[in-house]
Short mmCIF file of C-alpha atoms in Angstrom, two decimals:
data_model
loop_
_atom_site.label_atom_id
_atom_site.label_comp_id
_atom_site.label_asym_id
_atom_site.label_seq_id
_atom_site.Cartn_x
_atom_site.Cartn_y
_atom_site.Cartn_z
CA MET T 54 0.00 0.00 0.00
CA GLU T 55 2.83 2.40 0.85
CA ILE T 56 4.50 1.75 -2.51
CA ALA T 57 1.22 2.33 -4.35
CA THR T 58 0.68 5.57 -2.42
CA LYS T 59 4.13 6.87 -3.31
CA ALA T 60 3.56 5.97 -6.97
CA ALA T 61 0.23 7.78 -7.01
CA ARG T 62 1.80 10.87 -5.43
CA LYS T 63 4.55 10.85 -8.05
CA ARG T 64 2.02 10.58 -10.88
CA THR T 65 0.30 13.77 -9.72
CA GLN T 66 3.45 15.87 -9.50
CA ALA T 67 4.06 18.47 -12.18
CA LEU T 68 6.94 18.46 -14.62
CA PRO T 69 10.03 20.34 -13.40
CA ALA T 70 10.40 23.74 -15.04
CA PHE T 71 13.22 24.17 -17.56
CA ASP T 72 15.14 27.45 -17.18
CA LEU T 73 16.04 28.15 -20.79
CA LEU T 74 16.82 31.84 -20.46
CA ALA T 75 20.18 31.37 -18.72
CA SER T 76 21.28 28.80 -21.31
CA LEU T 77 20.30 31.01 -24.23
CA ASP T 78 22.06 34.02 -22.73
CA SER T 79 25.25 32.09 -22.03
CA ALA T 80 25.30 30.69 -25.56
CA GLY T 81 24.40 34.00 -27.18
CA ALA T 82 21.65 32.21 -29.11
CA PRO T 83 19.22 34.28 -31.18
CA ARG T 84 15.53 34.15 -30.31
CA SER T 85 12.49 36.33 -30.65
CA VAL T 86 9.99 37.16 -27.94
CA THR T 87 6.29 37.23 -28.69
CA LYS T 88 3.48 38.36 -26.41
CA HIS T 89 -0.01 36.90 -26.74
CA PRO T 90 -3.18 38.22 -25.10
CA ARG T 91 -5.71 35.81 -23.64
CA GLY T 92 -7.32 33.71 -26.36
CA ALA T 93 -4.68 34.46 -29.00
CA VAL T 94 -3.43 31.60 -31.18
CA VAL T 95 0.31 30.95 -30.99
CA PHE T 96 0.15 28.43 -33.84
CA SER T 97 -2.61 26.41 -35.46
CA GLN T 98 -3.05 22.75 -36.23
CA GLY T 99 -1.67 22.17 -39.73
CA ASP T 100 0.75 25.14 -39.72
CA PRO T 101 4.32 24.48 -40.91
CA ALA T 102 6.50 23.35 -37.99
CA THR T 103 9.59 25.55 -38.23
CA ASP T 104 10.27 26.77 -34.67
CA VAL T 105 10.52 25.60 -31.07
CA PHE T 106 8.59 27.54 -28.43
CA TYR T 107 9.37 28.11 -24.76
CA LEU T 108 6.75 29.52 -22.43
CA ARG T 109 8.26 32.23 -20.23
CA GLN T 110 5.09 33.67 -18.66
CA GLY T 111 1.39 32.83 -18.70
CA SER T 112 -0.28 29.57 -19.72
CA VAL T 113 -0.99 27.91 -23.06
CA LYS T 114 -3.53 25.28 -24.07
CA LEU T 115 -2.65 22.62 -26.65
CA SER T 116 -5.72 21.15 -28.33
CA VAL T 117 -6.50 18.90 -31.28
CA LEU T 118 -9.55 19.24 -33.52
CA SER T 119 -10.94 16.14 -35.23
CA GLN T 120 -12.43 16.10 -38.73
CA THR T 121 -15.89 15.96 -37.14
CA GLY T 122 -15.21 19.15 -35.17
CA LYS T 123 -14.60 17.58 -31.76
CA GLU T 124 -11.88 19.28 -29.71
CA ALA T 125 -9.66 17.54 -27.17
CA VAL T 126 -7.23 19.34 -24.87
CA VAL T 127 -3.94 17.43 -24.75
CA ALA T 128 -1.95 19.72 -22.44
CA ILE T 129 -2.04 22.89 -20.37
CA LEU T 130 1.43 24.42 -20.33
CA ARG T 131 2.86 26.59 -17.58
CA PRO T 132 6.04 28.75 -17.49
CA GLY T 133 9.23 26.77 -18.02
CA GLU T 134 7.85 24.33 -20.59
CA PHE T 135 8.67 23.75 -24.25
CA PHE T 136 6.14 23.15 -26.98
CA GLY T 137 6.30 22.73 -30.74
CA GLU T 138 9.47 20.67 -30.33
CA GLY T 139 8.18 18.03 -32.78
CA CYS T 140 9.90 19.94 -35.59
CA LEU T 141 13.25 18.78 -34.19
CA ALA T 142 12.26 15.19 -35.04
CA GLY T 143 11.16 16.05 -38.57
CA GLN T 144 7.49 16.85 -37.92
CA PRO T 145 6.51 18.91 -40.98
CA ARG T 146 3.26 20.42 -39.64
CA ARG T 147 1.73 21.20 -36.25
CA MET T 148 -0.41 18.41 -34.88
CA ALA T 149 -2.20 20.69 -32.40
CA THR T 150 -3.29 24.28 -31.89
CA ALA T 151 -1.58 26.34 -29.18
CA ARG T 152 -3.73 29.08 -27.64
CA ALA T 153 -2.93 31.46 -24.77
CA LEU T 154 -5.19 30.94 -21.75
CA ASN T 155 -4.07 34.28 -20.35
CA ALA T 156 -1.53 36.95 -21.27
CA SER T 157 1.59 34.96 -22.19
CA THR T 158 5.19 35.61 -23.16
CA VAL T 159 6.81 33.08 -25.47
CA PHE T 160 10.37 32.64 -26.72
CA VAL T 161 10.54 31.52 -30.35
CA ILE T 162 13.71 29.69 -31.41
CA GLU T 163 14.27 28.66 -35.01
CA LYS T 164 14.66 24.93 -35.53
CA SER T 165 18.20 25.30 -36.94
CA HIS T 166 19.32 27.40 -33.96
CA MET T 167 17.82 24.95 -31.46
CA LEU T 168 19.55 22.02 -33.15
CA THR T 169 22.86 23.92 -33.02
CA LEU T 170 22.38 24.58 -29.31
CA LEU T 171 21.63 20.92 -28.60
CA HIS T 172 24.81 19.89 -30.43
CA THR T 173 27.11 22.54 -28.97
CA GLN T 174 25.75 22.99 -25.42
CA PRO T 175 25.96 19.62 -23.62
CA SER T 176 24.47 20.92 -20.38
CA LEU T 177 21.47 22.40 -22.20
CA ALA T 178 21.04 19.20 -24.24
CA GLU T 179 21.08 17.09 -21.07
CA ARG T 180 18.46 19.23 -19.36
CA PHE T 181 16.32 19.38 -22.49
CA LEU T 182 16.45 15.58 -22.80
CA SER T 183 15.52 15.10 -19.15
CA HIS T 184 12.63 17.52 -19.53
CA MET T 185 11.29 15.78 -22.65
CA LEU T 186 11.63 12.32 -21.09
CA ALA T 187 9.67 13.52 -18.06
CA ARG T 188 6.96 14.83 -20.39
CA ASN T 189 6.86 11.50 -22.25
CA ILE T 190 6.34 9.68 -18.95
CA ARG T 191 3.53 12.11 -18.13
CA ILE T 192 1.85 11.40 -21.47
CA GLU T 193 1.97 7.64 -20.80
CA GLU T 194 0.49 8.20 -17.35
CA ASP T 195 -2.23 10.39 -18.87
CA LEU T 196 -3.15 7.56 -21.23
CA ILE T 197 -3.32 5.03 -18.39
CA ASP T 198 -5.39 7.50 -16.38
CA GLN T 199 -7.79 7.95 -19.31
CA LEU T 200 -8.17 4.20 -19.87
CA PHE T 201 -8.58 2.93 -16.33
CA ASN T 202 -9.70 5.69 -13.94
CA SER T 203 -13.11 7.21 -13.35
CA SER T 204 -13.89 10.72 -14.54
CA GLU T 205 -13.84 11.87 -10.90
CA LYS T 206 -10.28 10.62 -10.39
CA ARG T 207 -9.21 12.01 -13.77
CA LEU T 208 -10.54 15.44 -12.84
CA ALA T 209 -8.84 15.37 -9.43
CA ARG T 210 -5.52 14.37 -11.02
CA ALA T 211 -5.86 17.06 -13.71
CA LEU T 212 -6.47 19.75 -11.08
CA LEU T 213 -3.45 18.61 -9.06
CA LEU T 214 -1.23 18.67 -12.13
CA LEU T 215 -2.48 22.09 -13.18
CA ALA T 216 -1.77 23.35 -9.65
CA ARG T 217 1.76 21.89 -9.90
CA TYR T 218 1.24 19.60 -6.91
CA GLY T 219 4.54 18.74 -5.23
CA THR T 220 6.31 22.00 -6.03
CA LYS T 221 4.95 23.95 -3.04
CA ASP T 222 3.20 23.15 0.20
CA GLU T 223 0.49 25.78 0.12
CA SER T 224 -2.69 25.80 -1.93
CA LEU T 225 -2.21 27.09 -5.46
CA LEU T 226 -4.40 29.17 -7.75
CA LEU T 227 -5.02 27.65 -11.16
CA PRO T 228 -4.99 29.56 -14.43
CA LYS T 229 -8.51 30.66 -15.37
CA LEU T 230 -10.22 27.64 -16.95
CA SER T 231 -13.80 27.09 -18.01
CA GLN T 232 -15.68 23.91 -17.16
CA GLU T 233 -15.76 23.17 -20.89
CA THR T 234 -11.96 23.22 -21.02
CA LEU T 235 -11.72 20.97 -17.96
CA ALA T 236 -14.18 18.57 -19.60
CA GLU T 237 -11.99 18.48 -22.73
CA ILE T 238 -8.92 17.72 -20.61
CA VAL T 239 -10.62 14.96 -18.62
CA GLY T 240 -12.61 13.47 -21.48
CA THR T 241 -16.08 13.84 -19.99
CA THR T 242 -19.06 16.20 -20.12
CA ARG T 243 -19.31 19.69 -18.66
CA SER T 244 -22.22 18.59 -16.44
CA ARG T 245 -20.05 15.85 -14.87
CA VAL T 246 -17.24 18.34 -14.28
CA ASN T 247 -19.71 20.72 -12.64
CA PHE T 248 -21.00 17.94 -10.37
CA PHE T 249 -17.52 16.88 -9.22
CA MET T 250 -16.24 20.45 -8.82
CA ASN T 251 -19.13 21.22 -6.49
CA LYS T 252 -18.47 17.95 -4.64
CA PHE T 253 -14.75 18.77 -4.22
CA ARG T 254 -15.66 22.25 -2.97
CA ASP T 255 -18.17 20.89 -0.45
CA LEU T 256 -15.52 18.47 0.85
CA GLY T 257 -12.96 21.28 1.21
CA PHE T 258 -10.62 19.88 -1.44
CA ILE T 259 -10.78 23.01 -3.59
CA GLY T 260 -11.84 26.62 -3.41
CA TYR T 261 -14.18 27.27 -6.28
CA ASN T 262 -15.77 30.66 -6.78
CA GLY T 263 -14.93 31.73 -10.32
CA SER T 264 -11.23 31.03 -9.77
CA ILE T 265 -9.99 27.62 -8.58
CA THR T 266 -7.68 27.01 -5.63
CA VAL T 267 -6.48 23.44 -5.11
CA ASN T 268 -5.71 22.04 -1.66
CA ARG T 269 -3.33 19.16 -1.05
CA SER T 270 -6.19 17.14 0.43
CA LEU T 271 -7.55 16.61 -3.11
CA LEU T 272 -4.90 13.89 -3.45
CA THR T 273 -7.13 11.61 -1.35
CA VAL T 274 -9.50 11.33 -4.33
CA VAL T 275 -6.65 10.04 -6.53
CA LEU T 276 -5.45 7.59 -3.87
CA HIS T 277 -8.92 6.27 -3.02
CA ASP T 278 -9.74 2.83 -4.48
#
């Protein structure tokens, strides 16, 4: 039981932030800085994949739109995370749309410059690899979560991850998210999200009055069999 508990705690912890700015400054690497207001599109599904992006401030939603018009949220990014890195592996076009959830600042690094950095800056390459491996593990855990856990547990885990559980002891305020967006992340309906959010609030697991504050006690929902 103790081993299972530790594993569950680890699965709800957020990815470690990657401090790219210091590495770029030390290497003298060129990059551009773009600012996006809430709701602005950083890139769209199907766009040519020519750059790597690094989120400096704000939050960004990655979503995929099916041919039938159904949208699924595949990630909510926080400061210190890369996105659009598929171009480094030969991805010709964007597989998802990146949209700012609030005012965001993004570093844009051309593919050729990023590849040069990874070849000439061993410390940056090592940290980038560790970061991407951690994200890959998260994606596998997300798939397992989607296949085997109830929508209530999936929502609790999503809220903990969005609140970066494990990085600080105190309760954390989430970026502004609608119930529709949470439903797209969890893979359920907005009415089910509304039901569980009210339940979590009544139990004291979250503060929910327009904005969302997540308490550490929400972990009990993930650990409960």
